[in-house]
Short mmCIF file of N, CA and C in Angstrom, two decimals:
data_model
loop_
_atom_site.label_atom_id
_atom_site.label_comp_id
_atom_site.label_asym_id
_atom_site.label_seq_id
_atom_site.Cartn_x
_atom_site.Cartn_y
_atom_site.Cartn_z
N MET V 1 4.99 -38.38 -2.10
CA MET V 1 5.71 -37.19 -1.98
C MET V 1 6.89 -37.46 -0.85
N ASP V 2 7.83 -36.98 -0.94
CA ASP V 2 9.08 -37.21 0.03
C ASP V 2 8.70 -36.54 1.27
N LYS V 3 9.09 -37.13 2.52
CA LYS V 3 8.81 -36.57 3.82
C LYS V 3 9.42 -35.30 4.04
N LYS V 4 10.66 -35.06 3.44
CA LYS V 4 11.29 -33.88 3.55
C LYS V 4 10.57 -32.57 2.99
N VAL V 5 9.80 -32.76 1.88
CA VAL V 5 9.10 -31.90 1.22
C VAL V 5 7.83 -31.56 1.95
N ILE V 6 7.08 -32.67 2.57
CA ILE V 6 6.10 -32.49 3.29
C ILE V 6 6.49 -31.58 4.69
N LEU V 7 7.49 -31.97 5.27
CA LEU V 7 7.98 -31.17 6.53
C LEU V 7 8.27 -29.74 6.11
N ILE V 8 8.83 -29.60 5.01
CA ILE V 8 9.16 -28.22 4.50
C ILE V 8 7.88 -27.26 4.37
N ILE V 9 6.81 -28.09 3.82
CA ILE V 9 5.39 -27.28 3.42
C ILE V 9 4.83 -26.92 4.75
N LEU V 10 4.95 -28.04 5.69
CA LEU V 10 4.31 -27.88 7.00
C LEU V 10 4.90 -26.63 7.68
N GLY V 11 6.26 -26.69 7.74
CA GLY V 11 7.05 -25.64 8.41
C GLY V 11 6.71 -24.27 7.85
N MET V 12 6.63 -24.29 6.57
CA MET V 12 6.41 -22.87 5.90
C MET V 12 4.96 -22.37 6.22
N SER V 13 4.15 -23.32 6.30
CA SER V 13 2.68 -22.96 6.57
C SER V 13 2.67 -22.39 8.08
N ILE V 14 3.39 -23.19 8.98
CA ILE V 14 3.39 -22.67 10.47
C ILE V 14 4.07 -21.13 10.44
N VAL V 15 5.08 -21.10 9.77
CA VAL V 15 5.70 -19.80 9.84
C VAL V 15 4.89 -18.65 9.08
N THR V 16 4.05 -19.02 8.18
CA THR V 16 3.15 -17.91 7.50
C THR V 16 2.05 -17.65 8.51
N TYR V 17 1.49 -18.83 9.08
CA TYR V 17 0.25 -18.64 9.86
C TYR V 17 0.41 -17.84 11.19
N LEU V 18 1.56 -18.40 11.83
CA LEU V 18 1.71 -17.79 13.25
C LEU V 18 1.81 -16.33 13.41
N PRO V 19 2.63 -15.59 12.56
CA PRO V 19 2.65 -14.15 12.63
C PRO V 19 1.29 -13.50 12.46
N ARG V 20 0.36 -14.08 11.83
CA ARG V 20 -0.91 -13.49 11.63
C ARG V 20 -1.87 -13.83 12.80
N VAL V 21 -1.74 -14.95 13.41
CA VAL V 21 -2.67 -15.37 14.57
C VAL V 21 -2.31 -14.99 15.91
N LEU V 22 -0.93 -15.01 16.07
CA LEU V 22 -0.59 -14.69 17.46
C LEU V 22 -0.97 -13.25 18.04
N PRO V 23 -0.75 -12.15 17.20
CA PRO V 23 -1.35 -10.91 17.67
C PRO V 23 -2.78 -10.83 18.03
N ILE V 24 -3.66 -11.60 17.22
CA ILE V 24 -4.97 -11.59 17.44
C ILE V 24 -5.16 -12.45 18.73
N ILE V 25 -4.57 -13.50 19.02
CA ILE V 25 -4.68 -14.27 20.20
C ILE V 25 -4.24 -13.37 21.60
N VAL V 26 -3.10 -12.78 21.41
CA VAL V 26 -2.54 -12.11 22.51
C VAL V 26 -3.30 -10.71 22.84
N LEU V 27 -3.71 -9.93 21.68
CA LEU V 27 -4.57 -8.76 21.89
C LEU V 27 -5.91 -8.83 22.36
N THR V 28 -6.35 -9.99 22.14
CA THR V 28 -7.72 -10.27 22.65
C THR V 28 -7.80 -10.53 24.14
N LYS V 29 -6.65 -10.92 24.58
CA LYS V 29 -6.68 -11.33 26.04
C LYS V 29 -6.19 -10.32 27.04
N VAL V 30 -5.53 -9.30 26.22
CA VAL V 30 -4.86 -8.23 27.04
C VAL V 30 -5.63 -7.00 26.81
N LYS V 31 -5.76 -6.01 27.85
CA LYS V 31 -6.42 -4.97 27.87
C LYS V 31 -5.49 -3.95 27.17
N THR V 32 -5.51 -3.36 25.94
CA THR V 32 -4.58 -2.43 25.36
C THR V 32 -4.91 -1.06 25.62
N PRO V 33 -3.89 -0.23 25.86
CA PRO V 33 -4.11 1.16 26.36
C PRO V 33 -4.73 1.89 25.13
N GLU V 34 -5.46 3.00 25.47
CA GLU V 34 -6.04 3.80 24.46
C GLU V 34 -4.90 4.40 23.54
N TRP V 35 -3.77 4.90 23.98
CA TRP V 35 -2.80 5.38 23.12
C TRP V 35 -2.20 4.42 22.08
N PHE V 36 -2.24 3.22 22.52
CA PHE V 36 -1.71 2.09 21.61
C PHE V 36 -2.78 1.95 20.40
N MET V 37 -4.08 1.75 20.79
CA MET V 37 -5.07 1.81 19.87
C MET V 37 -5.19 2.91 18.86
N ARG V 38 -4.87 4.17 19.34
CA ARG V 38 -4.79 5.39 18.41
C ARG V 38 -3.62 5.19 17.61
N TRP V 39 -2.51 4.64 18.07
CA TRP V 39 -1.33 4.41 17.23
C TRP V 39 -1.55 3.42 16.15
N LEU V 40 -2.39 2.34 16.49
CA LEU V 40 -2.52 1.28 15.38
C LEU V 40 -3.28 1.95 14.31
N LYS V 41 -4.10 2.96 14.59
CA LYS V 41 -4.96 3.49 13.50
C LYS V 41 -4.23 4.11 12.39
N TYR V 42 -2.97 4.56 12.71
CA TYR V 42 -1.99 5.20 11.82
C TYR V 42 -1.22 4.16 10.86
N ILE V 43 -1.27 3.15 11.26
CA ILE V 43 -0.40 2.18 10.36
C ILE V 43 -0.91 1.91 9.02
N PRO V 44 -2.18 1.79 8.68
CA PRO V 44 -2.45 1.66 7.30
C PRO V 44 -2.05 2.94 6.38
N THR V 45 -2.09 4.08 7.09
CA THR V 45 -1.77 5.36 6.30
C THR V 45 -0.38 5.35 6.11
N ALA V 46 0.48 5.00 7.12
CA ALA V 46 1.94 4.93 7.03
C ALA V 46 2.34 3.90 6.02
N VAL V 47 1.77 2.91 5.91
CA VAL V 47 2.20 1.86 4.97
C VAL V 47 1.84 2.26 3.64
N LEU V 48 0.67 2.92 3.34
CA LEU V 48 0.29 3.42 2.07
C LEU V 48 1.29 4.37 1.69
N ALA V 49 1.51 5.32 2.41
CA ALA V 49 2.57 6.40 2.15
C ALA V 49 3.90 5.83 1.82
N ALA V 50 4.41 4.75 2.50
CA ALA V 50 5.69 4.16 2.30
C ALA V 50 5.58 3.54 0.93
N LEU V 51 4.43 2.97 0.48
CA LEU V 51 4.49 2.25 -0.86
C LEU V 51 4.27 3.25 -1.92
N LEU V 52 3.66 4.36 -1.78
CA LEU V 52 3.32 5.27 -2.80
C LEU V 52 4.42 6.38 -3.02
N ALA V 53 5.10 6.70 -1.97
CA ALA V 53 6.10 7.83 -2.12
C ALA V 53 7.23 7.41 -3.20
N PRO V 54 7.84 6.30 -3.07
CA PRO V 54 8.92 6.08 -4.10
C PRO V 54 8.34 5.86 -5.57
N GLU V 55 7.15 5.39 -5.65
CA GLU V 55 6.56 5.36 -7.04
C GLU V 55 6.30 6.73 -7.60
N LEU V 56 5.93 7.79 -6.79
CA LEU V 56 5.48 8.90 -7.28
C LEU V 56 6.63 9.99 -7.29
N LEU V 57 7.51 9.83 -6.45
CA LEU V 57 8.72 10.86 -6.43
C LEU V 57 9.98 10.52 -7.15
N VAL V 58 10.11 9.13 -7.28
CA VAL V 58 11.47 8.78 -7.87
C VAL V 58 11.24 8.20 -9.32
N SER V 59 11.95 8.70 -10.22
CA SER V 59 11.93 8.31 -11.51
C SER V 59 13.22 8.05 -12.13
N GLY V 60 13.50 6.82 -12.70
CA GLY V 60 14.91 6.47 -13.10
C GLY V 60 16.09 6.52 -12.23
N GLY V 61 15.69 6.12 -10.84
CA GLY V 61 16.53 6.08 -9.66
C GLY V 61 16.92 7.38 -9.09
N THR V 62 16.38 8.49 -9.43
CA THR V 62 16.54 9.87 -8.96
C THR V 62 15.17 10.46 -8.56
N LEU V 63 15.41 11.35 -7.58
CA LEU V 63 14.22 12.19 -7.08
C LEU V 63 13.84 13.06 -8.24
N GLU V 64 12.52 12.85 -8.70
CA GLU V 64 11.89 13.72 -9.73
C GLU V 64 10.74 14.33 -9.49
N LEU V 65 10.97 15.75 -9.14
CA LEU V 65 9.93 16.65 -8.73
C LEU V 65 9.47 17.71 -9.72
N SER V 66 9.75 17.43 -11.02
CA SER V 66 9.50 18.21 -12.22
C SER V 66 8.23 17.82 -13.07
N LEU V 67 7.87 18.70 -13.92
CA LEU V 67 6.60 18.28 -14.69
C LEU V 67 6.86 17.25 -15.55
N LYS V 68 8.10 16.67 -15.59
CA LYS V 68 8.38 15.44 -16.49
C LYS V 68 7.97 14.12 -15.76
N ASN V 69 7.58 14.24 -14.53
CA ASN V 69 7.28 13.03 -13.77
C ASN V 69 5.65 12.81 -13.97
N LYS V 70 5.36 11.93 -14.85
CA LYS V 70 3.97 11.67 -15.19
C LYS V 70 3.20 10.94 -14.07
N ASN V 71 4.08 10.12 -13.22
CA ASN V 71 3.31 9.40 -11.99
C ASN V 71 2.81 10.52 -11.00
N LEU V 72 3.73 11.48 -10.85
CA LEU V 72 3.33 12.40 -9.77
C LEU V 72 2.26 13.38 -10.36
N LEU V 73 2.35 13.75 -11.61
CA LEU V 73 1.19 14.58 -12.29
C LEU V 73 -0.13 13.90 -12.14
N ALA V 74 -0.18 12.55 -12.36
CA ALA V 74 -1.18 11.75 -12.56
C ALA V 74 -1.84 11.64 -10.85
N ALA V 75 -1.02 11.62 -9.99
CA ALA V 75 -1.39 11.42 -8.67
C ALA V 75 -2.25 12.63 -8.13
N VAL V 76 -2.12 13.91 -8.78
CA VAL V 76 -2.73 15.08 -8.32
C VAL V 76 -4.28 14.92 -8.54
N PRO V 77 -4.81 14.60 -9.74
CA PRO V 77 -6.18 14.46 -9.78
C PRO V 77 -6.73 13.25 -8.93
N CYS V 78 -5.93 12.20 -8.87
CA CYS V 78 -6.33 11.01 -8.20
C CYS V 78 -6.56 11.44 -6.59
N PHE V 79 -5.51 12.11 -6.10
CA PHE V 79 -5.74 12.50 -4.65
C PHE V 79 -7.03 13.45 -4.44
N MET V 80 -7.19 14.32 -5.47
CA MET V 80 -8.30 15.29 -5.36
C MET V 80 -9.74 14.50 -5.47
N VAL V 81 -9.72 13.49 -6.33
CA VAL V 81 -10.85 12.78 -6.52
C VAL V 81 -11.24 11.83 -5.31
N ALA V 82 -10.13 11.27 -4.79
CA ALA V 82 -10.23 10.39 -3.73
C ALA V 82 -10.65 11.21 -2.42
N TYR V 83 -10.30 12.25 -2.23
CA TYR V 83 -10.48 13.21 -1.17
C TYR V 83 -11.99 13.52 -1.19
N LYS V 84 -12.36 13.89 -2.43
CA LYS V 84 -13.73 14.58 -2.57
C LYS V 84 -14.82 13.38 -2.61
N THR V 85 -14.54 12.31 -3.19
CA THR V 85 -15.51 11.44 -3.41
C THR V 85 -15.47 10.15 -2.59
N LYS V 86 -14.35 9.75 -2.03
CA LYS V 86 -14.06 8.60 -1.09
C LYS V 86 -14.46 7.28 -1.77
N ASN V 87 -14.36 7.37 -3.23
CA ASN V 87 -14.85 6.15 -3.90
C ASN V 87 -13.67 5.67 -4.70
N LEU V 88 -13.34 4.28 -4.42
CA LEU V 88 -12.04 3.74 -4.90
C LEU V 88 -12.30 3.52 -6.35
N PHE V 89 -13.34 3.15 -6.84
CA PHE V 89 -13.57 3.00 -8.32
C PHE V 89 -13.29 4.13 -9.17
N VAL V 90 -13.96 5.30 -8.65
CA VAL V 90 -13.81 6.57 -9.41
C VAL V 90 -12.38 7.09 -9.28
N THR V 91 -11.65 6.89 -8.17
CA THR V 91 -10.31 7.11 -8.04
C THR V 91 -9.38 6.38 -9.07
N VAL V 92 -9.54 5.06 -9.10
CA VAL V 92 -8.74 4.37 -10.03
C VAL V 92 -9.02 4.66 -11.48
N VAL V 93 -10.28 4.89 -11.76
CA VAL V 93 -10.56 5.33 -13.07
C VAL V 93 -9.88 6.73 -13.41
N THR V 94 -9.88 7.58 -12.46
CA THR V 94 -9.41 8.90 -12.70
C THR V 94 -7.83 8.63 -12.94
N GLY V 95 -7.13 7.87 -12.15
CA GLY V 95 -5.71 7.61 -12.31
C GLY V 95 -5.34 6.98 -13.74
N ILE V 96 -6.26 6.07 -14.24
CA ILE V 96 -6.21 5.41 -15.59
C ILE V 96 -6.22 6.54 -16.52
N VAL V 97 -7.26 7.19 -16.46
CA VAL V 97 -7.56 8.36 -17.57
C VAL V 97 -6.44 9.34 -17.51
N SER V 98 -5.93 9.69 -16.33
CA SER V 98 -4.85 10.75 -16.24
C SER V 98 -3.52 10.16 -16.72
N MET V 99 -3.22 9.08 -16.51
CA MET V 99 -2.01 8.39 -17.13
C MET V 99 -2.23 8.25 -18.66
N LEU V 100 -3.38 7.93 -19.07
CA LEU V 100 -3.54 7.74 -20.57
C LEU V 100 -3.34 9.15 -21.29
N LEU V 101 -3.87 10.08 -20.70
CA LEU V 101 -4.02 11.51 -21.12
C LEU V 101 -2.50 11.97 -21.17
N LEU V 102 -1.75 11.79 -19.94
CA LEU V 102 -0.20 12.22 -19.97
C LEU V 102 0.51 11.44 -20.88
N ASN V 103 0.36 10.13 -21.11
CA ASN V 103 1.05 9.42 -22.13
C ASN V 103 0.85 9.88 -23.49
N LEU V 104 -0.35 10.39 -23.67
CA LEU V 104 -0.69 10.86 -24.98
C LEU V 104 0.07 12.34 -25.22
N ILE V 105 0.03 13.07 -24.19
CA ILE V 105 0.66 14.31 -24.31
C ILE V 105 2.15 14.32 -24.35
N TYR V 106 2.86 13.45 -23.52
CA TYR V 106 4.17 13.40 -23.56
C TYR V 106 4.74 12.31 -24.40
N ALA V 107 3.96 11.83 -25.44
CA ALA V 107 4.45 10.88 -26.30
C ALA V 107 5.26 11.24 -27.39
#
């Protein structure tokens, strides 16, 4: 293998590894304030909302809040089941069945 390729692979490995390890190393040695720890707990929820919102609310490049939006309609029972059961498997099955039924209805 060419030295250039090996150096590129090593460089990419370092660039991938450092952002994951540095926060762990820094945060274990520093006393973090309580407000910062509370703030960190909201990050997963914010990321999930940022990923889900476009998929649920945008259809065909425009905001779609009508009964034609199957993704949004299928999300309603998913959210209810997720809130009630806190079971990922049951929630995923609910989403699959909801989309199946909506595709049959709107076919």
